[in-house]
Each structure stands twice: as C-alpha cells, then as structure tokens.
Coordinates of C-alpha atoms (C1' of nucleotides) in Angstrom, one line a residue:
Chain A
M22 CA -46.9 54.5 143.9
T23 CA -47.0 50.7 143.5
T24 CA -43.9 48.6 143.4
R25 CA -44.7 47.9 139.8
E26 CA -44.6 51.6 139.0
I27 CA -41.3 52.0 140.8
A28 CA -39.9 49.2 138.7
L29 CA -41.1 50.9 135.5
T30 CA -39.6 54.2 136.7
Q31 CA -36.2 52.5 137.2
I32 CA -36.3 51.2 133.7
N33 CA -37.2 54.6 132.4
Q34 CA -34.2 56.1 134.1
K35 CA -32.0 53.7 132.4
S36 CA -33.7 54.2 129.1
T37 CA -32.8 57.9 129.1
S38 CA -29.4 56.6 127.9
Q39 CA -30.8 55.7 124.5
D40 CA -29.9 58.7 122.4
G41 CA -27.0 57.1 120.5
G42 CA -23.7 58.4 122.0
E43 CA -23.6 56.4 125.2
R44 CA -20.1 55.2 126.2
C45 CA -19.7 51.4 126.6
G46 CA -17.5 52.0 129.6
D47 CA -20.5 53.3 131.5
C48 CA -22.9 50.5 130.4
P49 CA -24.7 48.7 133.2
I50 CA -24.1 45.4 131.5
R51 CA -20.4 46.1 130.5
Y52 CA -19.0 43.0 132.2
R53 CA -21.8 40.5 131.7
A54 CA -22.8 41.0 128.0
V55 CA -21.2 39.7 124.9
C56 CA -18.6 42.5 125.2
A57 CA -17.5 41.4 128.7
H58 CA -14.0 40.3 127.7
C59 CA -13.3 43.2 125.3
E60 CA -10.3 45.5 125.6
T61 CA -10.6 49.2 125.3
D62 CA -9.8 49.2 121.6
E63 CA -12.3 46.5 120.9
L64 CA -15.0 48.5 122.7
A65 CA -14.2 51.4 120.4
L66 CA -15.0 49.1 117.5
L67 CA -18.3 48.1 119.0
E68 CA -19.2 51.6 119.8
D69 CA -18.9 52.4 116.1
M70 CA -21.4 49.8 115.1
K71 CA -23.9 50.1 117.8
F72 CA -27.2 52.1 118.4
Y73 CA -29.9 51.9 121.0
R74 CA -33.6 51.2 120.5
A75 CA -36.4 51.3 123.1
F76 CA -39.5 49.1 123.1
E77 CA -42.8 49.4 125.0
P78 CA -44.4 46.4 126.8
G79 CA -46.1 44.1 124.3
Q80 CA -44.2 45.5 121.3
P81 CA -42.4 43.1 119.0
I82 CA -38.6 43.3 118.7
V83 CA -38.6 40.9 115.7
W84 CA -41.1 38.7 114.2
E85 CA -40.6 35.0 113.3
G86 CA -39.4 34.7 109.7
E87 CA -38.6 38.4 109.5
R88 CA -35.2 39.7 108.3
M89 CA -33.0 41.0 111.1
D90 CA -30.3 43.5 110.2
F91 CA -29.0 43.7 113.7
V92 CA -28.0 41.5 116.7
G93 CA -27.6 42.8 120.2
S94 CA -28.1 42.8 123.9
V95 CA -30.9 43.6 126.3
V96 CA -29.6 46.6 128.4
S97 CA -32.7 46.9 130.7
G98 CA -36.1 45.3 130.9
V99 CA -37.3 41.8 130.0
A100 CA -38.1 40.3 126.6
S101 CA -39.5 36.9 125.6
L102 CA -38.8 34.5 122.7
T103 CA -41.9 32.6 121.7
Q104 CA -42.8 29.9 119.2
T105 CA -46.3 29.1 118.0
L106 CA -48.2 26.3 116.3
E107 CA -50.6 27.2 113.5
D108 CA -53.6 27.0 115.7
G109 CA -52.2 29.7 118.0
R110 CA -50.8 27.5 120.8
T111 CA -47.8 29.5 122.1
Q112 CA -44.7 28.4 124.0
M113 CA -42.1 30.7 125.4
V114 CA -38.7 29.4 124.6
G115 CA -36.4 32.1 126.0
L116 CA -36.6 34.8 128.5
L117 CA -34.1 37.6 127.8
L118 CA -32.9 39.5 130.8
P119 CA -30.4 42.4 130.9
S120 CA -27.1 41.3 129.3
D121 CA -28.7 38.5 127.3
F122 CA -27.9 38.3 123.6
L123 CA -30.5 38.2 120.8
G124 CA -29.7 37.1 117.2
R125 CA -27.4 34.7 115.6
P126 CA -24.3 35.8 113.6
S127 CA -24.5 34.4 110.1
R128 CA -28.2 34.0 110.0
D129 CA -30.4 37.0 109.2
I130 CA -33.9 35.3 109.5
A131 CA -35.3 35.2 113.0
P132 CA -36.5 31.7 114.0
Y133 CA -38.9 33.0 116.7
N134 CA -40.8 36.0 117.9
A135 CA -39.1 38.3 120.3
I136 CA -41.5 40.5 122.3
A137 CA -40.8 43.1 124.9
A138 CA -42.5 42.0 128.2
T139 CA -41.6 45.2 130.0
K140 CA -40.1 48.4 128.7
V141 CA -36.9 47.3 127.1
V142 CA -33.7 49.1 126.0
F143 CA -31.8 47.2 123.5
C144 CA -28.2 47.7 122.3
C145 CA -28.1 46.9 118.6
F146 CA -25.0 46.0 116.6
R147 CA -25.2 46.3 112.9
R148 CA -25.0 42.8 111.5
K149 CA -22.2 43.1 109.0
P150 CA -19.5 44.8 111.1
F151 CA -20.4 42.5 114.0
E152 CA -19.9 39.4 111.9
Q153 CA -16.6 40.8 110.7
M154 CA -15.6 41.4 114.3
M155 CA -16.5 37.8 115.2
R156 CA -14.0 36.6 112.7
T157 CA -11.2 38.9 113.6
T158 CA -11.2 39.2 117.4
P159 CA -11.5 36.1 119.6
H160 CA -12.9 37.9 122.7
V161 CA -16.4 38.4 121.3
A162 CA -16.7 35.0 119.8
H163 CA -15.4 33.3 122.9
R164 CA -17.8 35.2 125.2
L165 CA -20.7 34.4 122.9
L166 CA -19.8 30.7 123.1
E167 CA -19.9 30.9 126.9
M168 CA -23.2 32.6 126.9
T169 CA -24.7 30.2 124.4
L170 CA -23.6 27.2 126.5
D171 CA -25.2 28.8 129.5
E172 CA -28.4 29.3 127.6
L173 CA -28.4 25.7 126.5
D174 CA -28.0 24.5 130.1
A175 CA -30.9 26.8 131.1
A176 CA -33.0 25.4 128.2
R177 CA -32.4 21.9 129.4
E178 CA -33.5 22.7 133.0
W179 CA -36.5 24.2 131.4
M180 CA -37.2 21.1 129.4
L181 CA -37.3 19.1 132.7
L182 CA -39.8 21.5 134.0
L183 CA -42.0 21.4 130.9
G184 CA -41.9 17.6 130.6
R185 CA -42.1 16.4 134.1
K186 CA -43.2 18.9 136.7
T187 CA -46.7 19.5 138.0
A188 CA -48.4 22.8 137.7
R189 CA -47.6 23.6 141.4
E190 CA -44.0 22.7 140.9
K191 CA -43.8 24.8 137.7
I192 CA -45.1 27.9 139.5
A193 CA -42.8 27.4 142.5
S194 CA -39.8 26.9 140.1
F195 CA -40.6 30.0 138.2
I196 CA -40.8 32.2 141.3
T197 CA -37.6 30.6 142.5
I198 CA -35.9 31.5 139.2
I199 CA -37.0 35.1 139.3
A200 CA -36.1 35.4 143.0
R201 CA -32.5 34.1 142.4
R202 CA -32.0 36.5 139.6
E203 CA -33.2 39.5 141.6
A204 CA -31.1 38.4 144.5
A205 CA -28.0 38.2 142.3
L206 CA -28.5 41.7 140.9
Q207 CA -29.8 43.8 143.7
K208 CA -27.8 44.6 146.8
R209 CA -29.1 42.4 149.5
N210 CA -31.8 44.2 151.4
P211 CA -30.5 43.3 154.9
G212 CA -33.0 41.8 157.3
G213 CA -36.1 42.7 155.3
R214 CA -38.1 39.8 153.8
M215 CA -37.3 38.9 150.3
Q216 CA -39.7 40.6 147.8
I217 CA -39.7 40.2 144.1
E218 CA -41.5 41.6 141.0
L219 CA -43.0 39.3 138.4
P220 CA -41.9 40.8 135.0
L221 CA -44.6 38.8 133.2
T222 CA -48.4 38.7 133.0
R223 CA -50.2 35.6 134.0
E224 CA -50.6 34.7 130.4
A225 CA -46.9 35.1 129.7
M226 CA -46.1 33.0 132.7
A227 CA -48.5 30.3 131.3
D228 CA -46.6 30.4 128.0
Y229 CA -43.4 30.1 129.9
L230 CA -44.6 27.1 131.9
G231 CA -46.7 25.3 129.3
L232 CA -49.9 25.9 131.3
T233 CA -53.1 27.9 130.8
L234 CA -53.4 31.3 132.5
E235 CA -56.3 30.0 134.7
T236 CA -54.0 27.2 136.1
V237 CA -51.3 29.8 136.8
S238 CA -53.8 31.9 138.7
R239 CA -55.2 29.0 140.7
Q240 CA -51.7 27.7 141.7
I241 CA -50.6 31.2 142.8
S242 CA -53.7 31.5 144.9
A243 CA -53.1 28.0 146.4
L244 CA -49.5 28.9 147.3
K245 CA -50.7 32.1 148.9
R246 CA -53.5 30.4 150.7
E247 CA -51.0 28.0 152.2
G248 CA -48.6 30.7 153.3
V249 CA -45.8 29.8 150.9
I250 CA -45.9 33.2 149.3
E251 CA -47.7 36.5 150.0
L252 CA -49.0 38.8 147.3
V253 CA -48.5 42.6 147.1
G254 CA -50.9 43.7 144.5
K255 CA -50.9 41.3 141.5
R256 CA -47.3 41.5 140.4
A257 CA -45.2 41.6 143.6
I258 CA -44.6 38.6 145.9
I259 CA -43.1 38.4 149.3
L260 CA -41.2 35.1 150.1
P261 CA -41.4 34.5 153.9
D262 CA -39.7 31.1 153.6
F263 CA -37.5 30.6 150.5
A264 CA -36.5 27.1 151.5
R265 CA -40.1 26.1 151.6
L266 CA -40.7 27.5 148.1
V267 CA -37.7 25.5 146.8
E268 CA -39.1 22.4 148.3
E269 CA -42.4 23.0 146.4
S270 CA -40.4 23.4 143.2
G271 CA -39.3 19.8 143.2
D272 CA -35.6 20.6 142.7
D273 CA -33.1 18.7 144.8
S274 CA -31.2 21.7 146.2
D275 CA -31.2 25.4 146.2
G276 CA -28.1 25.5 144.0
G277 CA -26.2 27.5 146.6
Y278 CA -27.4 30.9 145.4
L279 CA -28.9 31.9 148.6
S280 CA -27.8 30.9 152.1
Chain B
M23 CA -32.3 -11.3 110.3
T24 CA -34.4 -8.4 111.5
T25 CA -33.8 -4.9 110.4
R26 CA -32.8 -4.1 114.0
E27 CA -30.1 -6.8 113.8
I28 CA -28.9 -5.3 110.6
A29 CA -28.6 -1.9 112.2
L30 CA -26.6 -3.3 115.1
T31 CA -24.3 -5.1 112.7
Q32 CA -23.6 -1.9 110.9
I33 CA -22.7 -0.2 114.2
N34 CA -20.5 -3.1 115.0
Q35 CA -18.6 -2.7 111.7
K36 CA -18.0 0.9 112.5
S37 CA -16.9 0.2 116.0
T38 CA -14.1 -2.0 114.9
S39 CA -12.3 1.3 114.4
Q40 CA -11.9 1.8 118.1
D41 CA -8.4 0.6 118.8
G42 CA -6.7 3.9 119.1
G43 CA -4.7 4.6 115.9
E44 CA -7.5 5.6 113.6
R45 CA -6.8 8.5 111.2
C46 CA -9.0 11.5 111.5
G47 CA -8.9 11.8 107.7
D48 CA -10.9 8.6 107.3
C49 CA -13.4 9.4 110.1
P50 CA -17.1 9.2 109.0
I51 CA -17.9 12.4 110.8
R52 CA -14.8 14.3 109.6
Y53 CA -16.8 17.1 108.1
R54 CA -19.7 17.4 110.5
A55 CA -18.1 17.2 113.9
V56 CA -16.3 19.8 116.0
C57 CA -13.2 19.2 113.8
A58 CA -15.1 20.1 110.6
H59 CA -13.2 23.3 109.8
C60 CA -9.8 22.0 110.8
E61 CA -6.8 22.1 108.5
T62 CA -4.4 19.1 108.2
D63 CA -2.0 20.4 110.9
E64 CA -4.8 21.0 113.3
L65 CA -6.1 17.5 112.7
A66 CA -2.6 16.2 113.7
L67 CA -2.9 18.1 117.0
L68 CA -6.3 16.5 117.6
E69 CA -5.1 13.1 116.8
D70 CA -2.4 13.4 119.5
M71 CA -5.0 14.1 122.2
K72 CA -7.7 11.7 121.1
F73 CA -8.7 8.1 121.9
Y74 CA -11.8 6.0 121.2
R75 CA -14.2 4.3 123.7
A76 CA -17.1 2.0 123.0
F77 CA -20.2 1.7 125.0
E78 CA -23.0 -0.9 125.2
P79 CA -26.7 -0.1 125.1
G80 CA -27.8 1.1 128.5
Q81 CA -24.2 1.8 129.7
P82 CA -23.5 5.3 131.2
I83 CA -21.0 7.5 129.5
V84 CA -20.9 9.9 132.3
W85 CA -23.0 10.4 135.4
E86 CA -24.5 13.7 136.6
G87 CA -22.1 15.3 139.1
E88 CA -19.3 13.1 138.0
R89 CA -15.9 14.5 137.0
M90 CA -15.2 14.2 133.3
D91 CA -11.6 14.3 132.1
F92 CA -12.5 14.3 128.4
V93 CA -14.9 15.8 125.9
G94 CA -15.7 14.5 122.5
S95 CA -17.9 13.4 119.7
V96 CA -20.3 10.5 119.0
V97 CA -18.8 8.6 116.0
S98 CA -21.6 6.1 115.7
G99 CA -24.7 5.1 117.6
V100 CA -27.1 7.2 119.7
A101 CA -26.7 8.5 123.2
S102 CA -29.2 10.4 125.4
L103 CA -28.7 13.2 128.0
T104 CA -31.2 13.0 130.8
Q105 CA -32.0 15.0 133.9
T106 CA -34.0 13.6 136.9
L107 CA -35.9 14.9 139.9
E108 CA -35.3 13.4 143.3
D109 CA -38.3 11.1 143.1
G110 CA -37.1 9.5 139.9
R111 CA -39.0 11.4 137.3
T112 CA -36.8 11.5 134.2
Q113 CA -36.6 13.9 131.3
M114 CA -34.4 13.4 128.3
V115 CA -32.8 16.8 127.4
G116 CA -30.5 15.8 124.6
L117 CA -30.2 13.2 121.9
L118 CA -26.7 12.7 120.7
L119 CA -26.3 11.4 117.1
P120 CA -23.1 10.8 115.2
S121 CA -21.0 14.0 115.0
D122 CA -22.7 15.5 118.1
F123 CA -20.4 16.9 120.8
L124 CA -20.5 16.0 124.5
G125 CA -18.9 18.0 127.3
R126 CA -18.2 21.6 127.9
P127 CA -14.7 23.1 127.8
S128 CA -13.8 24.8 131.1
R129 CA -16.2 22.8 133.1
D130 CA -15.3 19.3 134.3
I131 CA -18.4 18.3 136.2
A132 CA -21.1 16.8 134.0
P133 CA -24.5 18.6 134.6
Y134 CA -26.6 15.6 133.3
N135 CA -26.4 11.9 132.7
A136 CA -25.2 10.7 129.3
I137 CA -26.3 7.1 128.5
A138 CA -25.7 5.0 125.4
A139 CA -29.0 4.2 123.8
T140 CA -27.5 1.8 121.2
K141 CA -23.9 0.7 120.8
V142 CA -21.9 3.8 120.7
V143 CA -18.3 4.6 119.6
F144 CA -17.1 7.8 121.2
C145 CA -14.1 9.9 120.1
C146 CA -12.6 11.4 123.3
F147 CA -10.3 14.3 123.5
R148 CA -8.3 14.8 126.7
R149 CA -9.6 17.9 128.4
K150 CA -6.5 19.9 129.0
P151 CA -5.0 19.9 125.5
F152 CA -8.4 20.4 124.0
E153 CA -9.0 23.5 126.1
Q154 CA -5.6 24.7 125.1
M155 CA -6.5 24.2 121.4
M156 CA -9.8 26.1 121.9
R157 CA -7.7 29.1 123.0
T158 CA -5.0 29.0 120.3
T159 CA -6.9 28.0 117.1
P160 CA -10.1 29.6 116.0
H161 CA -11.5 26.8 113.9
V162 CA -12.5 24.5 116.7
A163 CA -14.0 27.2 118.8
H164 CA -15.9 28.6 115.9
R165 CA -17.3 25.2 114.9
L166 CA -18.3 24.5 118.5
L167 CA -20.2 27.8 118.5
E168 CA -22.1 26.9 115.4
M169 CA -22.9 23.5 116.8
T170 CA -24.0 24.9 120.1
L171 CA -26.3 27.4 118.4
D172 CA -27.9 24.6 116.4
E173 CA -28.4 22.6 119.6
L174 CA -30.1 25.6 121.2
D175 CA -32.5 25.9 118.3
A176 CA -33.3 22.2 118.5
A177 CA -33.8 22.5 122.3
R178 CA -36.3 25.4 121.7
E179 CA -38.3 23.4 119.1
W180 CA -38.3 20.6 121.7
M181 CA -39.7 23.0 124.4
L182 CA -42.6 23.8 122.1
L183 CA -43.3 20.1 121.8
L184 CA -43.0 19.5 125.5
G185 CA -45.1 22.4 126.6
R186 CA -47.9 22.5 124.0
K187 CA -48.3 19.4 121.9
T188 CA -50.7 16.5 122.5
A189 CA -49.5 13.0 123.0
R190 CA -50.4 12.1 119.4
E191 CA -48.6 15.2 118.0
K192 CA -45.5 14.4 120.1
I193 CA -45.3 10.9 118.8
A194 CA -45.8 12.0 115.2
S195 CA -43.2 14.8 115.7
F196 CA -40.7 12.3 117.1
I197 CA -41.1 9.9 114.2
T198 CA -40.8 12.8 111.8
I199 CA -37.5 13.9 113.4
I200 CA -36.0 10.5 113.2
A201 CA -37.2 10.1 109.6
R202 CA -35.6 13.4 108.5
R203 CA -32.4 12.5 110.1
E204 CA -32.2 9.1 108.4
A205 CA -33.2 10.6 105.1
A206 CA -30.4 13.1 105.4
L207 CA -27.8 10.5 106.1
Q208 CA -28.7 7.5 104.0
K209 CA -28.6 7.5 100.3
R210 CA -32.2 7.8 99.1
N211 CA -33.6 4.3 98.6
P212 CA -35.2 5.1 95.3
G213 CA -38.8 4.2 94.8
G214 CA -39.1 2.0 97.9
R215 CA -41.3 3.2 100.8
M216 CA -39.6 5.1 103.5
Q217 CA -38.6 2.9 106.4
I218 CA -36.9 3.9 109.6
E219 CA -35.4 2.4 112.7
L220 CA -36.4 3.7 116.2
P221 CA -33.1 4.0 118.1
L222 CA -34.9 4.2 121.5
T223 CA -37.0 1.9 123.6
R224 CA -40.6 3.0 124.4
E225 CA -39.5 4.1 127.8
A226 CA -36.7 6.3 126.3
M227 CA -39.2 7.8 123.8
A228 CA -41.4 8.6 126.8
D229 CA -38.6 10.3 128.5
Y230 CA -37.9 12.3 125.3
L231 CA -41.5 13.4 124.9
G232 CA -42.5 14.0 128.5
L233 CA -45.0 11.1 128.5
T234 CA -45.4 7.6 130.1
L235 CA -44.3 4.5 128.2
E236 CA -48.0 3.4 128.2
T237 CA -49.1 6.5 126.4
V238 CA -46.3 6.1 123.8
S239 CA -47.4 2.6 123.1
R240 CA -51.0 3.5 122.8
Q241 CA -50.4 6.4 120.4
I242 CA -48.1 4.3 118.2
S243 CA -50.9 1.7 118.1
A244 CA -53.4 4.3 117.2
L245 CA -51.3 5.7 114.4
K246 CA -50.8 2.2 113.1
R247 CA -54.6 1.4 113.4
E248 CA -55.3 4.5 111.3
G249 CA -52.8 3.7 108.6
V250 CA -50.5 6.6 109.3
I251 CA -47.6 4.3 110.0
E252 CA -46.9 0.5 109.6
L253 CA -44.9 -1.5 112.1
V254 CA -42.1 -4.0 111.2
G255 CA -41.4 -5.7 114.5
K256 CA -41.4 -3.3 117.4
R257 CA -38.6 -1.0 116.4
A258 CA -39.0 -0.4 112.6
I259 CA -41.6 1.7 111.0
I260 CA -42.7 2.2 107.4
L261 CA -44.1 5.6 106.4
P262 CA -46.6 5.1 103.6
D263 CA -47.5 8.8 103.6
F264 CA -45.0 11.2 105.1
A265 CA -47.1 14.3 104.5
R266 CA -49.9 12.8 106.5
L267 CA -47.5 12.1 109.4
V268 CA -46.3 15.7 109.3
E269 CA -49.9 16.9 109.5
E270 CA -50.4 14.8 112.6
S271 CA -47.3 16.4 114.2
G272 CA -48.9 19.8 114.4
D273 CA -46.0 21.6 112.7
D274 CA -46.8 24.1 110.0
S275 CA -44.5 22.8 107.2
D276 CA -42.2 20.0 106.5
G277 CA -39.2 22.3 106.6
G278 CA -38.2 21.4 103.1
Y279 CA -36.2 18.3 104.1
L280 CA -38.2 16.0 102.0
S281 CA -40.0 16.7 98.7
Chain C
dC9 C1' -68.3 56.9 135.6
dG10 C1' -67.4 53.7 131.9
dT11 C1' -64.4 50.7 129.6
dA12 C1' -60.6 47.6 128.6
dG13 C1' -57.0 44.8 130.3
dT14 C1' -55.8 41.8 133.7
dC15 C1' -56.8 38.6 137.0
dT16 C1' -59.7 35.3 139.9
dT17 C1' -62.9 31.7 140.7
dG18 C1' -66.3 28.0 139.7
dA19 C1' -68.1 23.9 137.2
dA20 C1' -67.8 20.3 133.9
dC21 C1' -65.1 17.7 130.9
dC22 C1' -61.3 14.8 129.1
dG23 C1' -56.5 13.5 128.1
dC24 C1' -53.1 11.3 130.0
dG25 C1' -51.2 9.0 134.2
dT26 C1' -51.6 5.1 137.3
dC27 C1' -52.2 0.4 138.3
dA28 C1' -52.5 -4.1 136.7
dA29 C1' -52.6 -8.1 133.7
dG30 C1' -51.0 -10.4 129.8
dC31 C1' -48.3 -10.8 125.4
dT32 C1' -44.0 -11.3 122.4
dT33 C1' -39.3 -12.0 121.8
dG34 C1' -34.8 -13.5 122.6
dG35 C1' -31.6 -15.8 125.6
dT36 C1' -30.2 -19.6 128.8
dG37 C1' -29.9 -24.0 130.5
dG38 C1' -31.7 -28.6 131.1
Chain D
dC2 C1' -35.4 -29.1 121.3
dC3 C1' -38.2 -27.4 124.6
dA4 C1' -39.0 -25.0 129.3
dC5 C1' -38.2 -21.2 131.5
dC6 C1' -37.3 -16.4 132.4
dA7 C1' -36.5 -11.5 131.9
dA8 C1' -37.0 -7.4 129.2
dG9 C1' -39.7 -4.9 126.4
dC10 C1' -44.2 -4.0 124.8
dT11 C1' -49.4 -3.8 124.6
dT12 C1' -53.9 -3.2 126.3
dG13 C1' -57.7 -2.3 129.6
dA14 C1' -60.1 0.1 133.6
dC15 C1' -60.2 3.9 136.4
dG16 C1' -59.2 8.4 138.4
dC17 C1' -57.0 12.8 138.7
dG18 C1' -54.8 17.1 137.2
dG19 C1' -55.2 20.5 134.2
dT20 C1' -58.0 22.5 130.3
dT21 C1' -62.2 24.6 128.8
dC22 C1' -65.9 27.5 129.1
dA23 C1' -68.1 31.0 131.6
dA24 C1' -69.0 34.7 134.9
dG25 C1' -67.4 38.2 137.7
dA26 C1' -63.8 41.2 140.3
dC27 C1' -60.1 44.5 140.4
dT28 C1' -57.3 48.3 138.6
dA29 C1' -55.8 51.8 135.5
dC30 C1' -57.1 55.2 132.6
dG31 C1' -59.8 58.3 129.7

DNA sequence: CGTAGTCTTGAACCGCGTCAAGCTTGGTGG
DNA sequence: CCACCAAGCTTGACGCGGTTCAAGACTACG
C-alpha cells in the first residue's frame, strides 16, 4: 500500500462520519473551525442547521457564479479555490484545509470555483439560520473575523510569492508550507526523517504557484537531483534537511514553526 | 498648474482637518469606514479614542516588525502595504484608499510595511480602547468583518493578475482599477472624456504588478502608441475608449461599474 | 494487455528582466 | 534668470528563465 493510499484511507475513515447525526462535540475540527469559541448551547443551534456532504477528488463543490445555499467548513481533505480568465488560464486563489471556512454570509453567489483536490468531507450550515446566528451571537462572528484576517495575511504572503519569487523558490516555498501544516497537525514522529504528502497534482501545484506543470516537474526534479528533497513515488517527499529547503524558498526565517 | 498639482492641493485642503478636534459626523469617510454602522453614541466613544496624523509621500506609517499602538483609517490620500524578501525584492500587497482600515485588533506587531504614496491623513484609534469597543459593541466588529471580506476578494483578484496575466494585461488592469475607483468617487464629469490620476510612481506600480519599472514604462508607452490611452504629463491619463482598455486587461466583463 | 491519467524530459522560442544611457521636470542656489 | 542637480521616467540592446510544443515513461485500473 502506497503512502498515498494510506492517506486516502485515513480520509475515508473520517468520512464515515457523514450520515447526518454526528455530534459537534466529537468533531475533529471542533476547536479550530468557525465554531471554535461556541458554548454548548450555541453548538446545539449549529447542530440543528448543519449537514455533511462528501466530495470525490476533482468534483466541484461550487461553481463560480452559482448560487450557494450553504456555507461551511472543510472537516477533512483539501479543496482549492480557483479563478480563471476567459481563455482558460487558471490561478488558484485559496487552499482550503481542514477547519477552513467556505462561503460568505450575506452573499449567495460564489465568486470563484471551489473544487475538491482530495476526498473531502464538508460540514454545511444552511445559509439563512447561519446568517441569523451571525447577528445574534458574537462568538461565531468574532471567530469568522479572526479566520478571515488570517486568510488575508496568507493571501498577502502568497502575493509576494506570485509576484517576486523564482520558480525554484516557489516550489521550495510550497513544500515548506505543506510541511509546516503537516508538522502542526500530526504528532511528531520522533527521530524519523520528516515525510510529507503532496495533496495536489502537478497541475494544481502549477495553478497554485502561477507556473506551468512542466516547470513544476522540472524544479522538483532539480531539487531532488541536488539532494534538497527525496521522492517516494510521485506524491510523497522526504525532507532530509528542512533548513536547506527554507533557504531555497527565499524567506528570511523559518517562522519558528520547527526547531 | 498641472492636474497633479491640483490633486495635491485637494489633499492639502482635506488635511487641514488634522488638528485633533474634528467631528466624526463631518468626516468624508463617515459612511464607508469601519465606523459606518455606528450610532451617535458609539461615534462619541470613537471620538474619545481618536487622533489624526498626516504623512508626506514616501514617509513610512509603520515598519514591518514594529510595534503599533494604534489602528485606524485612511481619511485622504493613498498608502501602500509592501512585503520584501531579504535581497530587496519588493511586492505591494495592499493599496489603502480613503476609508480603508489599517491594523489588526489583538495583534500589535505590523506584519508589513505601510508607506504613504501621496500625502495621507490618517485617523488613528488608540489600540486598547478600540479593542475594548470591538468586544462590547457589535457594529464596529461587524463592519470590520465586511471590509476584511472585501479585501480578501480584492486580494484574490490580485493573485490572478500576479500569477497569470501578461505585462500588458497587468498595466491595463491597473489603469482599469484606478479608473473605476475614481468614477465611483467623483461626480461624473458629464460628456468630457474620462481622465484619471495615477497615485503611484512607475516603481510603485511595478511593485503592485510584480514587474520592473522599465516594463511598466514600456507597456504604458505601447498602450499610448496604439491609442488605447493618452498621457497628460507623466501621471495623468485620458481614456478615450474604456471598453477597449477593459479588453486589453484580459477580464471577462467590466463588472457593471461603468456603462 | 491496453488505455487513460499523471508525470518527466527535451528542444526551441520569446516575454520580461537586466544593464546602461539619456531625457524631462522641478527645485535650489549663484 | 540661468546653471546645476536629483528624482522620476523613457528607451535600447541583450540574455535568461520559464513557456510552449512534443515525445515518451510510469502507474493504476479495467
């Protein structure tokens, strides 16, 4: 069984929770999602307005310009937000990880495409009651503000990457971002070398980074050739020297996420 | 007197309001800034915690990593948010226009440089009382959420520009953005051809667009040569055919801002 | 075993960056 | 009033990084 299959299996295990009656108290993103600050009684309100949906890799969650009668959170898996020009050029503008929020209260037309990159379990809140709750209880609105400000910061880092980094720096930055996220979630595997799963195809990475898929492939090969990374299959990467990778990313420091 | 000088004079007139005791009720951004939804009594609270500061073109408002003991709104003028790599490569990540908000409640270290691009009058709120108000009254927090979501949308359009547009399309897009903003503010000059002021130097435009200043200059010259725009001095532009300009920008529609 | 999706690699091209020179404009001081 | 200077801008020549086009390899799956 490949590491990729293992990852998909893990997602499957989580997605068995999708048949409606799941308790928020047991939710894996209970303290990181939009509901993070909610009290027990507020959770009960949310449970009344929520339902789960599962999406397969490549499947659209919403289409640009489409009406969206729900908002909600990614429970497991990865989804991408993309914008396109008429002639088909595509740029990813958001990467939704577990606990990230999709949809804007008080606007029902989606401004970009949302597409499942892996299997995704999505916790939907019906729009109307959710908007009502935004008005009446401060905890949800406050948490959503925090999360939106964080996303704005991330978008601005991303703009620096798109506007000013070289192809090599973009690839190294992307791997660094994924590595930090996985390190933050998973219990440290002690001693063993850091290994990560790429949740995106080469093409999706290209759309993330403002490159072509050929350039992505070439730069990954170059980093491998020079020993900065090692490949395990196509989608898993071992990082023998994280500091070296960060150097290649062009950023000034490792942000303190990893010793 | 050049159009640029006229613009600066207008800013000067506004900035005479900076000596502290200005009433919020008379503020030019009263219904667009973070205070937009506030009632009279809430305005009184805000007046107690506010003070004005003026900045000259090129002057820093805050420096990345610096402590910021205030948050606030641009009253008049234009400021830029920029991020830089160690080797000096610079990317603009935000363009602050009148009514835009600067600073994040509950974080006192600025994550990017904010620099005045023109003369700027800035309405500062002392951090502590402002944060207190965020907690106690819903109107300010709610408005800030709206504004942050709008900024996030703008940042994502910007990412599409940075990642996927050509130099020519970037320039055309930038002029379009500025033109729409000026059209939204100023009373329609009836009949006369549309004329706009660029609030940025060629270098600042380059930092906005992820280009070099030479490329910016060349593309502006090319658009002029082909009759898409006309130059009035270096900083003012006449748009004889707005639809043509929008075509050059690569966007699929004019967004309905202008007939 | 064949086929489709994904990825890699090569060769040629070109858009934009780099380097460099010169222009325009406004301000300063003789 | 003119000489000088600095800041901002324009233009040209050249080269490189990344795109484009094309061919082929690897893997999963029927």
